[in-house]
Structures are given as structure tokens and as C-alpha cells.
PDB file of C-alpha atoms in Angstrom:
ATOM      1  CA  MET A  21     -26.365   0.906 -35.519  1.00  0.00           C
ATOM      2  CA  ASP A  22     -23.402  -1.328 -36.879  1.00  0.00           C
ATOM      3  CA  GLY A  23     -21.458   0.627 -34.038  1.00  0.00           C
ATOM      4  CA  GLY A  24     -23.109  -0.157 -31.806  1.00  0.00           C
ATOM      5  CA  GLY A  25     -23.536  -3.946 -32.869  1.00  0.00           C
ATOM      6  CA  ASP A  26     -19.933  -4.781 -32.938  1.00  0.00           C
ATOM      7  CA  LEU A  27     -18.989  -3.396 -30.187  1.00  0.00           C
ATOM      8  CA  ARG A  28     -21.787  -5.454 -28.700  1.00  0.00           C
ATOM      9  CA  SER A  29     -20.220  -9.283 -30.524  1.00  0.00           C
ATOM     10  CA  THR A  30     -16.916  -7.634 -29.240  1.00  0.00           C
ATOM     11  CA  ILE A  31     -18.061  -7.887 -25.782  1.00  0.00           C
ATOM     12  CA  LYS A  32     -18.993 -11.110 -25.680  1.00  0.00           C
ATOM     13  CA  LYS A  33     -15.686 -12.152 -26.139  1.00  0.00           C
ATOM     14  CA  TRP A  34     -14.779 -10.747 -23.423  1.00  0.00           C
ATOM     15  CA  ASN A  35     -15.356 -13.222 -19.542  1.00  0.00           C
ATOM     16  CA  ALA A  36     -18.475 -12.976 -17.832  1.00  0.00           C
ATOM     17  CA  ILE A  37     -18.838 -12.603 -14.225  1.00  0.00           C
ATOM     18  CA  TYR A  38     -21.958 -13.577 -12.404  1.00  0.00           C
ATOM     19  CA  PRO A  39     -22.022 -12.183  -8.481  1.00  0.00           C
ATOM     20  CA  VAL A  40     -22.550 -15.693  -7.467  1.00  0.00           C
ATOM     21  CA  TYR A  41     -18.973 -16.226  -8.867  1.00  0.00           C
ATOM     22  CA  ILE A  42     -17.509 -14.966  -5.099  1.00  0.00           C
ATOM     23  CA  ASN A  43     -20.853 -14.513  -2.986  1.00  0.00           C
ATOM     24  CA  SER A  44     -19.993 -15.938  -0.095  1.00  0.00           C
ATOM     25  CA  LYS A  45     -22.708 -17.404   1.150  1.00  0.00           C
ATOM     26  CA  LYS A  46     -22.781 -19.871  -1.406  1.00  0.00           C
ATOM     27  CA  THR A  47     -21.521 -23.275  -1.918  1.00  0.00           C
ATOM     28  CA  VAL A  48     -19.329 -23.711  -4.656  1.00  0.00           C
ATOM     29  CA  ALA A  49     -22.489 -26.749  -5.794  1.00  0.00           C
ATOM     30  CA  GLU A  50     -23.784 -23.920  -6.250  1.00  0.00           C
ATOM     31  CA  GLY A  51     -21.813 -21.857  -8.205  1.00  0.00           C
ATOM     32  CA  ARG A  52     -19.339 -20.287  -5.563  1.00  0.00           C
ATOM     33  CA  ARG A  53     -15.608 -20.000  -7.563  1.00  0.00           C
ATOM     34  CA  VAL A  54     -12.900 -18.633  -4.986  1.00  0.00           C
ATOM     35  CA  ALA A  55     -12.346 -19.945  -1.189  1.00  0.00           C
ATOM     36  CA  ALA A  56     -15.354 -18.624   1.658  1.00  0.00           C
ATOM     37  CA  ALA A  57     -13.408 -16.982   3.485  1.00  0.00           C
ATOM     38  CA  LYS A  58     -11.781 -14.548   0.414  1.00  0.00           C
ATOM     39  CA  ALA A  59     -15.768 -13.702  -0.542  1.00  0.00           C
ATOM     40  CA  CYS A  60     -18.079 -11.683   0.480  1.00  0.00           C
ATOM     41  CA  ALA A  61     -21.551 -11.644   1.358  1.00  0.00           C
ATOM     42  CA  ASP A  62     -24.132  -9.950  -1.734  1.00  0.00           C
ATOM     43  CA  PRO A  63     -21.864  -8.300  -4.031  1.00  0.00           C
ATOM     44  CA  THR A  64     -24.417  -6.635  -6.929  1.00  0.00           C
ATOM     45  CA  CYS A  65     -23.459  -5.882  -9.933  1.00  0.00           C
ATOM     46  CA  ILE A  66     -23.018  -2.602  -9.149  1.00  0.00           C
ATOM     47  CA  GLU A  67     -20.589  -2.934  -7.279  1.00  0.00           C
ATOM     48  CA  ILE A  68     -18.828  -5.208  -9.068  1.00  0.00           C
ATOM     49  CA  ALA A  69     -18.042  -3.167 -12.027  1.00  0.00           C
ATOM     50  CA  ASP A  70     -16.911  -0.026 -10.211  1.00  0.00           C
ATOM     51  CA  CYS A  71     -14.142  -2.409  -8.754  1.00  0.00           C
ATOM     52  CA  CYS A  72     -13.062  -3.389 -12.113  1.00  0.00           C
ATOM     53  CA  SER A  73     -12.799   0.245 -12.472  1.00  0.00           C
ATOM     54  CA  TYR A  74     -10.888   0.408  -9.918  1.00  0.00           C
ATOM     55  CA  LEU A  75      -8.479  -2.352 -11.242  1.00  0.00           C
ATOM     56  CA  LYS A  76      -8.701  -0.292 -14.508  1.00  0.00           C
ATOM     57  CA  ILE A  77     -10.150  -3.188 -16.378  1.00  0.00           C
ATOM     58  CA  PRO A  78     -12.803  -2.437 -19.761  1.00  0.00           C
ATOM     59  CA  HIS A  79     -15.512  -3.585 -18.505  1.00  0.00           C
ATOM     60  CA  ALA A  80     -19.840  -4.001 -19.346  1.00  0.00           C
ATOM     61  CA  ILE A  81     -22.968  -4.355 -17.311  1.00  0.00           C
ATOM     62  CA  GLU A  82     -25.250  -6.937 -18.334  1.00  0.00           C
ATOM     63  CA  LEU A  83     -29.030  -6.446 -16.347  1.00  0.00           C
ATOM     64  CA  ASP A  84     -31.063  -8.758 -18.119  1.00  0.00           C
ATOM     65  CA  LYS A  85     -29.027 -11.337 -18.282  1.00  0.00           C
ATOM     66  CA  ALA A  86     -29.425 -13.595 -14.880  1.00  0.00           C
ATOM     67  CA  TYR A  87     -26.994 -17.205 -13.713  1.00  0.00           C
ATOM     68  CA  PRO A  88     -27.840 -20.002 -15.671  1.00  0.00           C
ATOM     69  CA  ARG A  89     -28.129 -21.879 -12.453  1.00  0.00           C
ATOM     70  CA  ASP A  90     -29.891 -20.057 -11.354  1.00  0.00           C
ATOM     71  CA  PHE A  91     -32.124 -17.761 -13.138  1.00  0.00           C
ATOM     72  CA  PHE A  92     -33.313 -15.277  -9.875  1.00  0.00           C
ATOM     73  CA  GLN A  93     -29.787 -14.542  -9.776  1.00  0.00           C
ATOM     74  CA  VAL A  94     -30.015 -11.596 -12.258  1.00  0.00           C
ATOM     75  CA  GLY A  95     -27.102  -9.258 -13.691  1.00  0.00           C
ATOM     76  CA  ARG A  96     -23.221  -9.852 -15.175  1.00  0.00           C
ATOM     77  CA  VAL A  97     -19.945  -8.036 -15.873  1.00  0.00           C
ATOM     78  CA  ARG A  98     -18.146  -8.537 -18.888  1.00  0.00           C
ATOM     79  CA  VAL A  99     -14.662  -8.089 -18.527  1.00  0.00           C
ATOM     80  CA  GLN A 100     -11.678  -8.457 -20.444  1.00  0.00           C
ATOM     81  CA  LEU A 101      -9.192  -9.842 -19.027  1.00  0.00           C
ATOM     82  CA  LYS A 102      -6.696  -9.953 -22.778  1.00  0.00           C
ATOM     83  CA  ASN A 103      -6.611  -7.190 -25.419  1.00  0.00           C
ATOM     84  CA  ASP A 104      -6.727  -8.819 -28.748  1.00  0.00           C
ATOM     85  CA  ASP A 105      -3.429 -10.131 -29.629  1.00  0.00           C
ATOM     86  CA  GLY A 106      -3.307 -11.960 -26.088  1.00  0.00           C
ATOM     87  CA  SER A 107      -1.202  -9.674 -23.691  1.00  0.00           C
ATOM     88  CA  PRO A 108      -3.179  -8.666 -20.874  1.00  0.00           C
ATOM     89  CA  VAL A 109      -5.287  -5.456 -20.150  1.00  0.00           C
ATOM     90  CA  ASN A 110      -3.624  -5.041 -16.704  1.00  0.00           C
ATOM     91  CA  PRO A 111      -0.236  -6.739 -16.299  1.00  0.00           C
ATOM     92  CA  ALA A 112      -0.804  -7.190 -11.955  1.00  0.00           C
ATOM     93  CA  ILE A 113      -3.606  -9.400 -13.214  1.00  0.00           C
ATOM     94  CA  LYS A 114      -3.287 -12.255 -15.277  1.00  0.00           C
ATOM     95  CA  THR A 115      -5.953 -15.069 -14.970  1.00  0.00           C
ATOM     96  CA  LYS A 116      -9.985 -14.119 -13.664  1.00  0.00           C
ATOM     97  CA  LYS A 117      -8.818 -16.415 -10.868  1.00  0.00           C
ATOM     98  CA  GLN A 118      -6.778 -13.893 -10.114  1.00  0.00           C
ATOM     99  CA  LEU A 119      -9.193 -10.635 -11.033  1.00  0.00           C
ATOM    100  CA  LEU A 120     -12.080 -13.117  -8.467  1.00  0.00           C
ATOM    101  CA  ILE A 121      -9.931 -12.824  -5.519  1.00  0.00           C
ATOM    102  CA  GLN A 122      -9.040  -8.741  -6.404  1.00  0.00           C
ATOM    103  CA  ILE A 123     -12.757  -8.029  -6.876  1.00  0.00           C
ATOM    104  CA  ALA A 124     -14.047 -10.085  -3.795  1.00  0.00           C
ATOM    105  CA  GLU A 125     -11.033  -8.175  -1.760  1.00  0.00           C
ATOM    106  CA  LEU A 126     -13.327  -5.195  -2.719  1.00  0.00           C
ATOM    107  CA  VAL A 127     -16.573  -5.031  -2.696  1.00  0.00           C
ATOM    108  CA  PRO A 128     -16.137  -5.730   1.273  1.00  0.00           C
ATOM    109  CA  LYS A 129     -14.299  -1.787   1.204  1.00  0.00           C
ATOM    110  CA  HIS A 130     -16.962  -0.340  -1.801  1.00  0.00           C
ATOM    111  CA  HIS A 131     -18.410   3.150  -0.456  1.00  0.00           C
ATOM    112  CA  GLY A 132     -22.034   2.193  -0.857  1.00  0.00           C
ATOM    113  CA  ARG A 133     -21.524  -0.882   2.002  1.00  0.00           C
ATOM    114  CA  THR A 134     -19.627   1.975   4.298  1.00  0.00           C
ATOM    115  CA  LYS A 135     -22.126   4.281   4.154  1.00  0.00           C
ATOM    116  CA  LYS A 136     -25.340   2.806   4.085  1.00  0.00           C
ATOM    117  CA  PRO A 137     -25.969   0.344   7.392  1.00  0.00           C
ATOM    118  CA  GLU A 138     -26.203   4.054   9.634  1.00  0.00           C
ATOM    119  CA  PRO A 139     -28.698   5.362   7.231  1.00  0.00           C
ATOM    120  CA  ALA A 140     -31.096   2.441   6.684  1.00  0.00           C
ATOM    121  CA  ALA A 141     -30.910   1.118  10.155  1.00  0.00           C
ATOM    122  CA  SER A 142     -32.383   5.682  11.016  1.00  0.00           C
ATOM    123  CA  SER A 143     -34.462   5.297   8.154  1.00  0.00           C
ATOM    124  CA  ALA A 144     -36.016   2.123   8.876  1.00  0.00           C
ATOM    125  CA  ALA A 145     -36.790   3.531  12.165  1.00  0.00           C
ATOM    126  CA  GLY A 146     -38.520   6.450  10.399  1.00  0.00           C
ATOM    127  CA  THR A 147     -41.067   4.199   8.474  1.00  0.00           C
ATOM    128  CA  SER A 148     -42.129   2.201  11.544  1.00  0.00           C
ATOM    129  CA  LYS A 149     -42.581   4.942  13.193  1.00  0.00           C
ATOM    130  CA  SER A 150     -43.758   6.771  10.486  1.00  0.00           C
ATOM    131  CA  GLY A 151     -46.259   3.220  10.061  1.00  0.00           C
ATOM    132  CA  LYS A 152     -47.467   3.315  13.862  1.00  0.00           C
ATOM    133  CA  GLY A 153     -48.615   6.924  13.219  1.00  0.00           C
ATOM    134  CA  GLY A 154     -50.957   6.054  10.533  1.00  0.00           C
ATOM    135  CA  LYS A 155     -52.840   3.645  12.551  1.00  0.00           C
ATOM    136  CA  LYS A 156     -53.483   5.652  15.217  1.00  0.00           C
ATOM    137  CA  LYS A 157     -54.806   8.018  12.894  1.00  0.00           C
ATOM    138  CA  LYS A 158     -57.588   5.985  11.733  1.00  0.00           C
TER     139      LYS A 158
END
């Protein structure tokens, strides 16, 4: 139990990244922190965490936390940008802004985004057909 508490207190010191920060559908007033041209549409915590793994940055997903400005936006990712001595974990990424831009570039290339649209369209058509079939049976 003590080890888990120690880990949680360590993660508390890490930077928080909410999906709103890189959402191209949000305005700066709503919380977007990167240019709209560089941002991506509707990122998720899982996609952000996968991008952090790809960039070799320690991270922790907190799905039970909500964005303070809009509490319907649930989930955030904690990232460790600097070691205890102050040196960057990944020398290529020194600031939170650089990390946000890198993540925003990687999310559209995420394997979940590139594979989902084709099967989703066919499964949606399948559900509507089965829905019609259900009505005919009545």
C-alpha cells in the first residue's frame, strides 16, 4: 500500500494534459493551447497516452478526473517532462508546449483512427438493417 501512495504523490508533481488542450474543435477561450492548424479533432486520453509511449515519455492516465472549465470533458494524462534533477526526460521535448504540438501531430496517425472509419460504416449499416428486420418481425 505504501508503494502505491508514494507513486501517486510522485505523479501529482507531473504535468497534466487534458484532451481539450489539443482539440481543434475548441477555441482558446474553451481551453485549446495549440494553434488550430496544428490541433486535431476530438483526441482521447488513450490516444494521448499512446503518443506519450511512442515519444518515450513516462505517463499515467487518470480517467476519473475532469477538465475544470468543462466537467463533462472527463480524463487527463499526467506526463513527466523532467527528471528529479531538472533535466528533460526526452531531450527533444523540453517544454509542455513542444509536447502538445508533438502529440497533436501524432494523434491523427494513431492506429485506432486509421482503422476505425471503414468497419464503423459497415457495422452501422448492419445495425440499421437488423433494426429494420426487427420491425418487420413485429
